[in-house]
CSV table of C-alpha atoms in Angstrom, one decimal:
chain,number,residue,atom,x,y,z
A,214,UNK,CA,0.0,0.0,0.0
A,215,UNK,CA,1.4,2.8,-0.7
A,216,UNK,CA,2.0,5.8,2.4
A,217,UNK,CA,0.2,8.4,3.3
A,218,UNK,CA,1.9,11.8,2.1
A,219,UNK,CA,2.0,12.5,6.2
A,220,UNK,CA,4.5,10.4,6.7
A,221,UNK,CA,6.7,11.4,3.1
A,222,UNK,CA,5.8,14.6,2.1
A,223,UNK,CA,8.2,17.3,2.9
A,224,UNK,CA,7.3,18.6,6.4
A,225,UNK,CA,7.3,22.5,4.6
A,226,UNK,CA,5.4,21.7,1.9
A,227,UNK,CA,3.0,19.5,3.8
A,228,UNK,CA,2.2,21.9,6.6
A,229,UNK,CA,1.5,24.9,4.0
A,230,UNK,CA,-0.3,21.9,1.5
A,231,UNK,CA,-2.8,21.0,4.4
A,232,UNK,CA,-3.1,24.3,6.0
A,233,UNK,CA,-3.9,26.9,3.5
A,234,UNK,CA,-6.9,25.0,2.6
A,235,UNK,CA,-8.4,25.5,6.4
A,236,UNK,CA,-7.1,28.6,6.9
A,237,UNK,CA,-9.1,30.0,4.3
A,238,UNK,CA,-11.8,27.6,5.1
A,239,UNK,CA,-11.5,29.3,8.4
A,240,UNK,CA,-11.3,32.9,7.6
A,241,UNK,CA,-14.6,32.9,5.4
A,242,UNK,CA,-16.1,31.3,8.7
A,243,UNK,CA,-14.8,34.5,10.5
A,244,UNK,CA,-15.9,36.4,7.6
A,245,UNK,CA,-19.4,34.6,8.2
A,246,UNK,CA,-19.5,35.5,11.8
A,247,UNK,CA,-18.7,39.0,11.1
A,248,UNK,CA,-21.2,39.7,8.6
A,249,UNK,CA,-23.7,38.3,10.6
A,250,UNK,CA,-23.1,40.6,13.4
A,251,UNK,CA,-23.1,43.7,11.1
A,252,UNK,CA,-26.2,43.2,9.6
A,253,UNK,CA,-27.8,42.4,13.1
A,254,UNK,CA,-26.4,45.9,14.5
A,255,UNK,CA,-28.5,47.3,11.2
A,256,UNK,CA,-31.3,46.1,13.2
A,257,UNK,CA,-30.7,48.4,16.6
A,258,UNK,CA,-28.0,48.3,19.5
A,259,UNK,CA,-30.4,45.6,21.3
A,260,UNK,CA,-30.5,43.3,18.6
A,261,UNK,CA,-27.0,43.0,18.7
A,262,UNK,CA,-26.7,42.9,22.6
A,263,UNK,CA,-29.5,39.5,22.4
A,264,UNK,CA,-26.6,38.2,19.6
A,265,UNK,CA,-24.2,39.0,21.6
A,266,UNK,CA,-25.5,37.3,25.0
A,267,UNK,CA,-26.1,33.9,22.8
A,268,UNK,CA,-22.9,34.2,21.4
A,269,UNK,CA,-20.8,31.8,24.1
A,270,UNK,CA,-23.9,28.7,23.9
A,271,UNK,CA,-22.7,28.9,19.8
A,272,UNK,CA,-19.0,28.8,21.3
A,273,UNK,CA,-19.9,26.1,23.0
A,274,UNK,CA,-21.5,24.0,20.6
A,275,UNK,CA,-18.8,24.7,18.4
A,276,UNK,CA,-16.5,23.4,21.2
A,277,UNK,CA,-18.2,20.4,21.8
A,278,UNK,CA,-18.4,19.6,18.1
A,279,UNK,CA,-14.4,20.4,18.0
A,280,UNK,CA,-12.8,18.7,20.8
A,281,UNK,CA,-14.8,15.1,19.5
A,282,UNK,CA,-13.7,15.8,16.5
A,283,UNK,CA,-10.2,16.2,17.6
A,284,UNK,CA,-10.7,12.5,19.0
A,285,UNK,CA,-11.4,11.4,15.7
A,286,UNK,CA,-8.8,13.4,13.9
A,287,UNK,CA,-6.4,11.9,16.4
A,288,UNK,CA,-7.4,8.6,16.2
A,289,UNK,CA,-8.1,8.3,13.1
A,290,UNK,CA,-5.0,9.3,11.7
A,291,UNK,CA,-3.3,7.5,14.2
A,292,UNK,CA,-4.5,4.3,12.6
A,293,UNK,CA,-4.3,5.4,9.1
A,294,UNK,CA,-0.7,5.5,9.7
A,295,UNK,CA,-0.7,2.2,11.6
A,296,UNK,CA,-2.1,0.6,8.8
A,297,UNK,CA,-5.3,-0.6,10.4
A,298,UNK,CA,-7.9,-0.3,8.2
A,299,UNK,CA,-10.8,-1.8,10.3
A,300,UNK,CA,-9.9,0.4,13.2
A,301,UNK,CA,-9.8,3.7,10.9
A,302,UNK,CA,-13.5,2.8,10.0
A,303,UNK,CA,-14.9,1.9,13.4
A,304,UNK,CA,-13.7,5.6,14.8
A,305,UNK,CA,-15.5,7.6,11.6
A,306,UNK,CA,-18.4,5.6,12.5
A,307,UNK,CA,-18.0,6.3,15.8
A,308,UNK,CA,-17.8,9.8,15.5
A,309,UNK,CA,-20.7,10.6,13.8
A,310,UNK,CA,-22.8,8.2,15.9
A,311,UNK,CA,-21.3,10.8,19.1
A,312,UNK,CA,-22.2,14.0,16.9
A,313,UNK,CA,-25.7,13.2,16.6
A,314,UNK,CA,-25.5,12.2,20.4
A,315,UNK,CA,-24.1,15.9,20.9
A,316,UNK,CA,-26.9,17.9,19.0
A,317,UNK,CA,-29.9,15.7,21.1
A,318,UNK,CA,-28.1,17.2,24.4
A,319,UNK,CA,-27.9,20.5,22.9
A,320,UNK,CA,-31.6,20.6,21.8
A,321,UNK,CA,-32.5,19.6,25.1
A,322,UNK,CA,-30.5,22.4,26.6
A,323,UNK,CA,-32.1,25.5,24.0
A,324,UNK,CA,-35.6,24.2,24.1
A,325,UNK,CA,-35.8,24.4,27.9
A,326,UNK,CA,-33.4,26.7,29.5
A,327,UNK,CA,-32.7,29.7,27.2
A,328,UNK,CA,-34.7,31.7,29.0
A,329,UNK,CA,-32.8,30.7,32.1
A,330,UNK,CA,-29.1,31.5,30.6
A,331,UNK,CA,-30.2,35.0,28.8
A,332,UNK,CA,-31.8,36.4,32.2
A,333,UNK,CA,-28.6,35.8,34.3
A,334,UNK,CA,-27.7,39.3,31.9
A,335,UNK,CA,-30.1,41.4,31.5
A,336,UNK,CA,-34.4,41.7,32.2
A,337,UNK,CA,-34.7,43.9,29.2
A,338,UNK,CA,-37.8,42.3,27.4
A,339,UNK,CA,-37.2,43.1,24.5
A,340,UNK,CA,-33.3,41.6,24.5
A,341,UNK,CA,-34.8,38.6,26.5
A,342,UNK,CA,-37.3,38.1,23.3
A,343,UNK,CA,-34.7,38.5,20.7
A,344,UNK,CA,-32.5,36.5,22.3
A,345,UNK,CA,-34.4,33.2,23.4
A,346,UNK,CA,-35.4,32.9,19.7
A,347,UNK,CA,-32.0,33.5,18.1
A,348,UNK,CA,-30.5,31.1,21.0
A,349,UNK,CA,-33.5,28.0,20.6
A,350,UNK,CA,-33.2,28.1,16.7
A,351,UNK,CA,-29.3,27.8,17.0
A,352,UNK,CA,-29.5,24.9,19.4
A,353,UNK,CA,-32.3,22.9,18.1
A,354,UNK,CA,-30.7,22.6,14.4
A,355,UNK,CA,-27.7,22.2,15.6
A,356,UNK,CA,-27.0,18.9,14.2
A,357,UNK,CA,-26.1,20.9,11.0
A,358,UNK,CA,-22.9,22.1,12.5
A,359,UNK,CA,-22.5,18.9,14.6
A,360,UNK,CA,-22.0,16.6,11.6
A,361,UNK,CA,-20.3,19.2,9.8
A,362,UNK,CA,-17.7,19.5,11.6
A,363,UNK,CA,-17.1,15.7,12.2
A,364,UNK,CA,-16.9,15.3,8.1
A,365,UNK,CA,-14.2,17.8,8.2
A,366,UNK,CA,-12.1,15.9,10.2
A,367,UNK,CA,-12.1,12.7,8.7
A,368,UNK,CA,-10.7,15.2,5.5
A,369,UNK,CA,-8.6,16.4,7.3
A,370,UNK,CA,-7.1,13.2,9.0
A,371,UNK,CA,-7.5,11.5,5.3
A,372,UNK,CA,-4.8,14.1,4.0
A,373,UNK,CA,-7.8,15.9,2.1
A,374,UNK,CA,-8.2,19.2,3.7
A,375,UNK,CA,-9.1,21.0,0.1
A,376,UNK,CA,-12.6,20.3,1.0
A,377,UNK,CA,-13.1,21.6,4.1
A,378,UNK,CA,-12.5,25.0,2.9
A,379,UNK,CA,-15.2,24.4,-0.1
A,380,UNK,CA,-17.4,23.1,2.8
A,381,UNK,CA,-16.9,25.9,5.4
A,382,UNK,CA,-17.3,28.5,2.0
A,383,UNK,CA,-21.0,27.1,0.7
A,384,UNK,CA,-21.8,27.3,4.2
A,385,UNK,CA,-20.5,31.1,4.8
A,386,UNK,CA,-21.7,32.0,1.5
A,387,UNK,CA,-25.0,30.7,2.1
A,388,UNK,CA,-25.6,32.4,5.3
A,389,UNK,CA,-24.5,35.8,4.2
A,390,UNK,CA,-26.7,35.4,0.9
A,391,UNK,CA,-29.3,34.7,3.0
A,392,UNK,CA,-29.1,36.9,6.6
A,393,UNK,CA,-30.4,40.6,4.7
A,394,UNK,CA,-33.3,38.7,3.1
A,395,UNK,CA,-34.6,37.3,6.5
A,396,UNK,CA,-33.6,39.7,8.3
A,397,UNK,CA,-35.0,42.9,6.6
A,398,UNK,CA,-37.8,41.3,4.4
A,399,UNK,CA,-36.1,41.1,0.8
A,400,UNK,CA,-38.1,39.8,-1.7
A,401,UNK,CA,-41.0,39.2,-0.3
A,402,UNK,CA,-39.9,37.7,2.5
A,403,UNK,CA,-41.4,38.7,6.2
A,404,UNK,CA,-39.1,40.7,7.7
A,405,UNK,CA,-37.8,38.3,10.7
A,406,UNK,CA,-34.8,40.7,12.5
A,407,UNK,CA,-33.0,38.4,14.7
A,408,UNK,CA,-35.2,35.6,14.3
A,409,UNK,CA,-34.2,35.2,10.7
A,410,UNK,CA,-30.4,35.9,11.9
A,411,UNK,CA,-31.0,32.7,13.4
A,412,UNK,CA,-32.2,30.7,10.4
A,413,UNK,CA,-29.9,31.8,7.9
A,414,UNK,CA,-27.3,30.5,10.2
A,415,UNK,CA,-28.8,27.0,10.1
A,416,UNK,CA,-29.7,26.7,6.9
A,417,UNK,CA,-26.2,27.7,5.9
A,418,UNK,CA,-24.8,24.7,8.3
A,419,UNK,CA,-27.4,22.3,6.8
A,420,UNK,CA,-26.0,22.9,3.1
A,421,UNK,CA,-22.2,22.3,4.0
A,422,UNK,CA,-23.3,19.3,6.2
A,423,UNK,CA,-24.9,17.6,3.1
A,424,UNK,CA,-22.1,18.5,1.2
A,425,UNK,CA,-19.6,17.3,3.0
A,426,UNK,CA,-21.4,14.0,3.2
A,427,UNK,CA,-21.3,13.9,-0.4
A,428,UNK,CA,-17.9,14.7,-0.7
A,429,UNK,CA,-16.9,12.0,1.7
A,430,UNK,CA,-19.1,9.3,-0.1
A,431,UNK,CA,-17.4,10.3,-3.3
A,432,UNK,CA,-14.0,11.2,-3.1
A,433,UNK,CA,-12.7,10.0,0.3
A,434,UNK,CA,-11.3,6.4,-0.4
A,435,UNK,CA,-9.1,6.0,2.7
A,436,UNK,CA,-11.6,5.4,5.2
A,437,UNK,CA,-15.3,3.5,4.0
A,438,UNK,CA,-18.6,4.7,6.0
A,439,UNK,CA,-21.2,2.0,6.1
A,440,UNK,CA,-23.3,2.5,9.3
A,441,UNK,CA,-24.1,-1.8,8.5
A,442,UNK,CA,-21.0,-2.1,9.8
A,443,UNK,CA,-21.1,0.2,12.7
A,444,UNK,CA,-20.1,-2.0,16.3
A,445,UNK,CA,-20.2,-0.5,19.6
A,446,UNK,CA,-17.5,-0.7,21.2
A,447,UNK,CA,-17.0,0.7,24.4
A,448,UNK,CA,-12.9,0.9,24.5
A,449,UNK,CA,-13.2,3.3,21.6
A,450,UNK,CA,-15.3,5.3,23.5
A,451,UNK,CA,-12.7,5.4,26.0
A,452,UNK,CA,-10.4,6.0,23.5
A,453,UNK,CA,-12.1,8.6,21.8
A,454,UNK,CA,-12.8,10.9,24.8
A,455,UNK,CA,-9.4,10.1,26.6
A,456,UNK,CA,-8.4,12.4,23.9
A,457,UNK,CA,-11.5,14.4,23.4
A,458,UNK,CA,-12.7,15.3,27.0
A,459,UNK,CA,-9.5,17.9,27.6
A,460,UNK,CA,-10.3,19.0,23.8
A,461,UNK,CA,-13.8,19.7,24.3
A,462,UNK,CA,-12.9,21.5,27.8
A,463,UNK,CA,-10.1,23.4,26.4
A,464,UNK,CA,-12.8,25.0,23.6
A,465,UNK,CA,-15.6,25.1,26.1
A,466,UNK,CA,-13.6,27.1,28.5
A,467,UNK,CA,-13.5,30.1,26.4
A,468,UNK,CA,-16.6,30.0,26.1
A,469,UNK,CA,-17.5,29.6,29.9
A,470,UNK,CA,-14.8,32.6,30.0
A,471,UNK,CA,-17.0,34.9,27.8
A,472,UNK,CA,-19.8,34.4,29.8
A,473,UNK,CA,-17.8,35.1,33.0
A,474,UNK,CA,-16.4,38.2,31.9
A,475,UNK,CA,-19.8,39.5,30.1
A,476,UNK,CA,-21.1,39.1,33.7
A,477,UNK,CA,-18.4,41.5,35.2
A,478,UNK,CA,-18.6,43.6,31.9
A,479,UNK,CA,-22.7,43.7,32.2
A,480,UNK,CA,-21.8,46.0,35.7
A,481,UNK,CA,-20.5,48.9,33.3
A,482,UNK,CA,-22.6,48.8,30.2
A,483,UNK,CA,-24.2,46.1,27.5
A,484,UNK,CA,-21.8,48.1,25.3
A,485,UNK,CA,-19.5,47.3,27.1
A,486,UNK,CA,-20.7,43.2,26.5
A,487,UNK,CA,-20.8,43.7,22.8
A,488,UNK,CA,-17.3,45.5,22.6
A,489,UNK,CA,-16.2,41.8,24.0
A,490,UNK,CA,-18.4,39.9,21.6
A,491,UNK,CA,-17.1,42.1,18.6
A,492,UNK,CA,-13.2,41.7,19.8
A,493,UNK,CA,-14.6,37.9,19.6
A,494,UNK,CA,-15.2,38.0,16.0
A,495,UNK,CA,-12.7,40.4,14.9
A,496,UNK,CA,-9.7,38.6,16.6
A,497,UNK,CA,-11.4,34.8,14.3
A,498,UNK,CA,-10.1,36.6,11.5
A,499,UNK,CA,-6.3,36.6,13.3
A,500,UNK,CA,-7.0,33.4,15.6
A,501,UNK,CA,-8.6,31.0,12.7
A,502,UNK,CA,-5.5,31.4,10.6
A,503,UNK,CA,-3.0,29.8,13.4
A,504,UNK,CA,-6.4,27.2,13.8
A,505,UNK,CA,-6.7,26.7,10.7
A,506,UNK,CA,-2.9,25.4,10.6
A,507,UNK,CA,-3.4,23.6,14.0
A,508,UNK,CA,-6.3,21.6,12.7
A,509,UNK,CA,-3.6,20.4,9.5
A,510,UNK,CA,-1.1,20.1,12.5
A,511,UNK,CA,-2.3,17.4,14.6
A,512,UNK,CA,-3.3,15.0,12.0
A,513,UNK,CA,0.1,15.3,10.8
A,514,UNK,CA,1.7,15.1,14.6
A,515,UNK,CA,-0.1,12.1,15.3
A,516,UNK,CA,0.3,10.1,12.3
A,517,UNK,CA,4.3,10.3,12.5
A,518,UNK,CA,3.2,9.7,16.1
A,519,UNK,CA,2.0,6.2,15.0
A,520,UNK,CA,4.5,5.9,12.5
A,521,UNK,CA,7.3,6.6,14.8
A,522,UNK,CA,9.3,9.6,12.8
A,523,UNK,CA,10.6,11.3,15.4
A,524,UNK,CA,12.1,14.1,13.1
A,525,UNK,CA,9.1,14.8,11.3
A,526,UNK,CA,7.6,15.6,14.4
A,527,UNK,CA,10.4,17.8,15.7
A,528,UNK,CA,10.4,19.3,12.5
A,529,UNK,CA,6.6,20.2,12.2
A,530,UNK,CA,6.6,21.7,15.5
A,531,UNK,CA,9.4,24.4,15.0
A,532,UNK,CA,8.2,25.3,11.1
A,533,UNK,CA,4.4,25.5,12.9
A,534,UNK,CA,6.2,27.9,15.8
A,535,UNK,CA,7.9,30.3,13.0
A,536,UNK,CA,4.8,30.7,10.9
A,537,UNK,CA,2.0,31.4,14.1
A,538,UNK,CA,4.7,34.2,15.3
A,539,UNK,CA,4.2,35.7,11.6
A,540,UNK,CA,0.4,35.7,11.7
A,541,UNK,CA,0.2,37.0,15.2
A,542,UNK,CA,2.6,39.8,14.6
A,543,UNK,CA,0.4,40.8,11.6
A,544,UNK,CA,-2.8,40.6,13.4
A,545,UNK,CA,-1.3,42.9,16.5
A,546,UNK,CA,-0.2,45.3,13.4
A,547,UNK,CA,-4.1,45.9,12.1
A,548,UNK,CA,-5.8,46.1,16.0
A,549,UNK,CA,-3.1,48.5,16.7
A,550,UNK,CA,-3.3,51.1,14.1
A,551,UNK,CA,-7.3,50.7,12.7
A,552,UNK,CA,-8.9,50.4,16.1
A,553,UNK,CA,-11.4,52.6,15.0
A,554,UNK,CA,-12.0,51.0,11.5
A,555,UNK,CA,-12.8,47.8,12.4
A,556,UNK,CA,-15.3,48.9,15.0
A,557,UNK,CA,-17.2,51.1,12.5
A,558,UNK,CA,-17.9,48.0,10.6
A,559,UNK,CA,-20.2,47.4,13.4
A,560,UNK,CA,-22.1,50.8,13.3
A,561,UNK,CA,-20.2,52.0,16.3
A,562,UNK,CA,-21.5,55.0,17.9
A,563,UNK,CA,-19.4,57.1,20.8
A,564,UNK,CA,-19.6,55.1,23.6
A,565,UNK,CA,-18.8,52.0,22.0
A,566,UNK,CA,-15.3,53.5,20.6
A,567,UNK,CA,-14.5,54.7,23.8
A,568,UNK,CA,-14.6,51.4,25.5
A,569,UNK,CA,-13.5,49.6,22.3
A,570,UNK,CA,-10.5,51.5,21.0
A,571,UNK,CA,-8.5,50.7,23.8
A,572,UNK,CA,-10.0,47.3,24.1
A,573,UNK,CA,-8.7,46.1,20.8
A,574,UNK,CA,-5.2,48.0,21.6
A,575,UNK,CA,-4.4,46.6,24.3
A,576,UNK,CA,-5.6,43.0,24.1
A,577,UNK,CA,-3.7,42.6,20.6
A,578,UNK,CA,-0.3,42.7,22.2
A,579,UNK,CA,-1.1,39.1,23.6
A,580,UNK,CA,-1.4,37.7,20.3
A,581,UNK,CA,2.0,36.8,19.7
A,582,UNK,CA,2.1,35.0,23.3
A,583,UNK,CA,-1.7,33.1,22.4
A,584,UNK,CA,-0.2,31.7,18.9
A,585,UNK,CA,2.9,30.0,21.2
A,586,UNK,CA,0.8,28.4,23.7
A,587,UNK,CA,-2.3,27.5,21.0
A,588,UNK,CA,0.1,25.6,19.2
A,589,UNK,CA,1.7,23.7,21.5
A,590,UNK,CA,-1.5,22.7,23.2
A,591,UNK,CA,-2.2,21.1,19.9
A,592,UNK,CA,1.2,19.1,20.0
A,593,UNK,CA,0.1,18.1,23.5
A,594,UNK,CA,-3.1,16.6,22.1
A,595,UNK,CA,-1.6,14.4,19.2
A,596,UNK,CA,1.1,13.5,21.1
A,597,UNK,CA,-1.5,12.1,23.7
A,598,UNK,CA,-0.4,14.3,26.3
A,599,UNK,CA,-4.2,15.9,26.2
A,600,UNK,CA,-3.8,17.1,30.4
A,601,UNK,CA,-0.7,19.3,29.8
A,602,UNK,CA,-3.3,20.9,26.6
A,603,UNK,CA,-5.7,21.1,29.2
A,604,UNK,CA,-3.8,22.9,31.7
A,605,UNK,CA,-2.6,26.2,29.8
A,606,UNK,CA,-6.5,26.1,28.7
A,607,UNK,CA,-7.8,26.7,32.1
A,608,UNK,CA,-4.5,28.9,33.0
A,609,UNK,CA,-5.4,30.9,30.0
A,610,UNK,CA,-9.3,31.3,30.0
A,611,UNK,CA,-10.0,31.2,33.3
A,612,UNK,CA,-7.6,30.3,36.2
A,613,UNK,CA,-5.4,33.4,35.6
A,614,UNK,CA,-7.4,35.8,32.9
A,615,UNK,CA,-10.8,35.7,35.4
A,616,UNK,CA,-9.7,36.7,38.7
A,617,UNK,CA,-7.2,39.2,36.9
A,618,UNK,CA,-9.8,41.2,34.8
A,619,UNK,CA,-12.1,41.3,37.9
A,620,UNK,CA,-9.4,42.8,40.1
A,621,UNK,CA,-7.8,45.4,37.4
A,622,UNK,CA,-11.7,46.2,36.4
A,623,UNK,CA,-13.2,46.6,39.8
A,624,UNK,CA,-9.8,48.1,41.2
A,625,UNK,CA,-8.7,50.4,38.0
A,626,UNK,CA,-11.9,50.5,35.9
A,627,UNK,CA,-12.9,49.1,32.7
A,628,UNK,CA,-10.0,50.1,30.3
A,629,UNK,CA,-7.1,49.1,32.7
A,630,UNK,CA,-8.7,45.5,33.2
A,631,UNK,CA,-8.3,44.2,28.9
A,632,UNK,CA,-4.4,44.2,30.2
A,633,UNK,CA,-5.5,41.1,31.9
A,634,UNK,CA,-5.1,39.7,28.1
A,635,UNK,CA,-1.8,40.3,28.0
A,636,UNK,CA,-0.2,39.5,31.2
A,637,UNK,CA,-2.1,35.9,30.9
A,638,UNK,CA,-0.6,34.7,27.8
A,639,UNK,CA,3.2,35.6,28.8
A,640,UNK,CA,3.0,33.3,32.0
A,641,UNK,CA,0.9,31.0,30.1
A,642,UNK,CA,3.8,30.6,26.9
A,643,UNK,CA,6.3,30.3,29.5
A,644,UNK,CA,4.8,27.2,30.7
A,645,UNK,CA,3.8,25.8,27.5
A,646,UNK,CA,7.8,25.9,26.4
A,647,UNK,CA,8.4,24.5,29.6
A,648,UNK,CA,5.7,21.4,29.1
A,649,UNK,CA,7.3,21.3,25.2
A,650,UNK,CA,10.4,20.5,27.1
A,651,UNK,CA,9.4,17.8,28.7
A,652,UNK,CA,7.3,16.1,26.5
A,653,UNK,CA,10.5,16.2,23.9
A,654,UNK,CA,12.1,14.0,26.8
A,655,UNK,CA,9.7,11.8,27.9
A,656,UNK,CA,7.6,11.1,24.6
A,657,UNK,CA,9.5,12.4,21.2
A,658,UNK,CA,12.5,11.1,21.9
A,659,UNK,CA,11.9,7.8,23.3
A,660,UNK,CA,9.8,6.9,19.7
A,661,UNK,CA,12.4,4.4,17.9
């Protein structure tokens, strides 16, 4: 049989080769989110406050739908490079049998308590109204973005990541074709404000979940999908989530941090709430490119894992290092010097640039630190090392950043407390060269 270009392609070329494709995939998602918000704030400040408050339940669906995947991606290409073809089948099966799983929780979840989660912000009825209809929409179709996602990764962990940035693209273009005409009533259609927000969203995850189906059916020969042959097995479970718990917690815990610090923001302004939720989506468009090259990373990682090339590894995870320090650098460069710009996008009015200009200042200077430790987490992950990944998570989102904005907001005011951002991700990259350290010791260089 003849190998997988993961284990023979040049580590350069292969990198670029798998990542491009995501990273673009990636940035039209961003592009998506962005869009979506701009022509909600056409609507009035409240609509986009009600977006704004559902915005970490979508973070954490997106999480959830992730850090499975990541199990899959892991283990899948993990047996792709051992050569066990049975194996490699039983996990995609597996994971799309746990995506489906994932969206009947989350249905649960929007149908019954979104009422709940939207009045620990605010009791303005009109937000509350907005809001429990964009959020129950989102959650209850959720399987769209659910089986999505997992379709992507067996691309990805197939060596095919080409189609997950025609996937992600229908998707985003379908959305943004369709948010002005449900949202303001275009050609004939009722004009449905937030509520139709909420739809085009869906319907744009529905079309690139039934095309990457297609996609896979057709074109994806190294792993075969026929749920006749789907067998339970409980170890692969094990397997799955040994990887994919600390995955999914990592994701889920910047989403439990947004909805943290909106609740110490919410004690200044809702401006103040959707100058967080627009940093959010602005910073995708910097964040998604290093993603975008950590989701080509750890199929890559873990199939030289399997195949026991030490120096492909090695290799991967300095040329990875080199190129997140470029994209971070250029990323700090736009927040610092169109501040304004970006937040005029979103029809910002006076107090929203005062709060946001220096928001977006001085949170961009811990993007350079954020690429380090995002990308070693990811190493940590393929190289089965998924509680050191899981550590800098918390440290980052939550442990450190949390308690730190609340003392620099409450002590210093509002502005003085985004330095939290900053002084988070130094500590946090020191310790994540630290972990890289000993994981080259104990796990890289011990593979024969």
């Amino acid at each position: 049989m003849k190998e997988n270009k993961m284990g023979t392609m040049e580590i350069k070329k292969l990198i670029m080769t798998m990542s491009i494709p995501i990273m673009i995939s990636m940035l039209v998602q961003a592009l998506y989110n962005i869009v979506d918000s701009m022509f909600v704030a056409k609507v009035s400040q409240n609509a986009l406050a009600a977006v704004s408050l559902c915005y970490p339940i979508q973070m954490i669906i997106v999480a959830v739908a992730c850090g499975t995947a990541v199990g899959l991606n892991a283990l899948l290409s993990r047996y792709l490079g051992q050569k066990k073809q049975q194996e490699a089948n039983q996990v995609a099966l597996h994971g799309i049998v746990l995506a489906l799983f994932n969206w009947l929780i989350f249905s649960i979840i929007g149908i019954f308590f979104s009422d709940v989660f939207l009045r620990l912000f605010t009791q303005d009825q009109e937000i509350l109204k907005m809001g429990i209809s964009y959020m129950r929409i989102c959650t209850l179709f959720s399987f769209g973005v659910f089986m999505q996602i997992t379709y992507e990764r067996i691309m990805q962990a197939t060596g095919n990541p080409i189609y997950n940035m025609i996937i992600q693209g229908l998707g985003a273009l379908v959305n943004i074709a369709l948010d002005p005409i449900f949202i303001f009533g275009l050609f004939g259609f009722p004009k449905l404000g937030v509520t139709g927000a909420a739809i085009a969203t869906v319907i744009g995850q529905i079309a690139a979940m039934l095309l990457g189906i297609l996609i896979t059916r057709l074109k994806i020969k190294e792993v075969q999908i026929h749920f006749s042959q789907f067998k339970f097995q409980w170890q692969m479970i094990k397997d799955f989530y040994r990887i994919a718990i600390p995955a999914i917690l990592m994701q889920s815990i910047m989403s439990f941090m947004t909805i943290f610090m909106n609740m110490i923001l919410v004690t200044f302004s809702e401006v103040a709430v959707s100058v967080f939720s627009i940093y959010f989506k602005l910073q995708q468009f910097v964040f998604m490119a290093v993603n975008g090259m950590i989701n080509a990373l750890i199929p890559i990682v873990s199939y030289n894992y399997g195949a026991k090339k030490k120096e492909r590894i090695t290799a991967t995870i300095s040329f990875t290092l080199k190129i997140s320090y470029i994209i971070m650098i250029a990323g700090m460069l736009l927040f610092q010097f169109f501040p304004k710009e970006l937040l005029y996008l979103f029809n910002a009015e006076e107090e929203m640039l005062s709060i946001g200009v220096p928001a977006l200042r001085t949170i961009s200077y811990s993007f350079v630190f954020a690429g380090i430790s995002m990308i070693l987490c990811s190493i940590f992950q393929a190289l089965d090392h998924g509680m050191k990944s899981l550590i800098i998570t918390l440290l980052r989102q939550m442990i450190l950043l949390l308690p730190s904005a609340y003392i620099l907001a409450m002590t210093f005011g509002l502005n003085i407390s985004w330095w939290a951002f900053p002084i988070t991700e130094i500590i946090c990259s020191c310790i994540s060269l630290l972990f890289l350290k000993i994981v080259k010791t104990t796990t890289i260089e011990q593979l024969e």
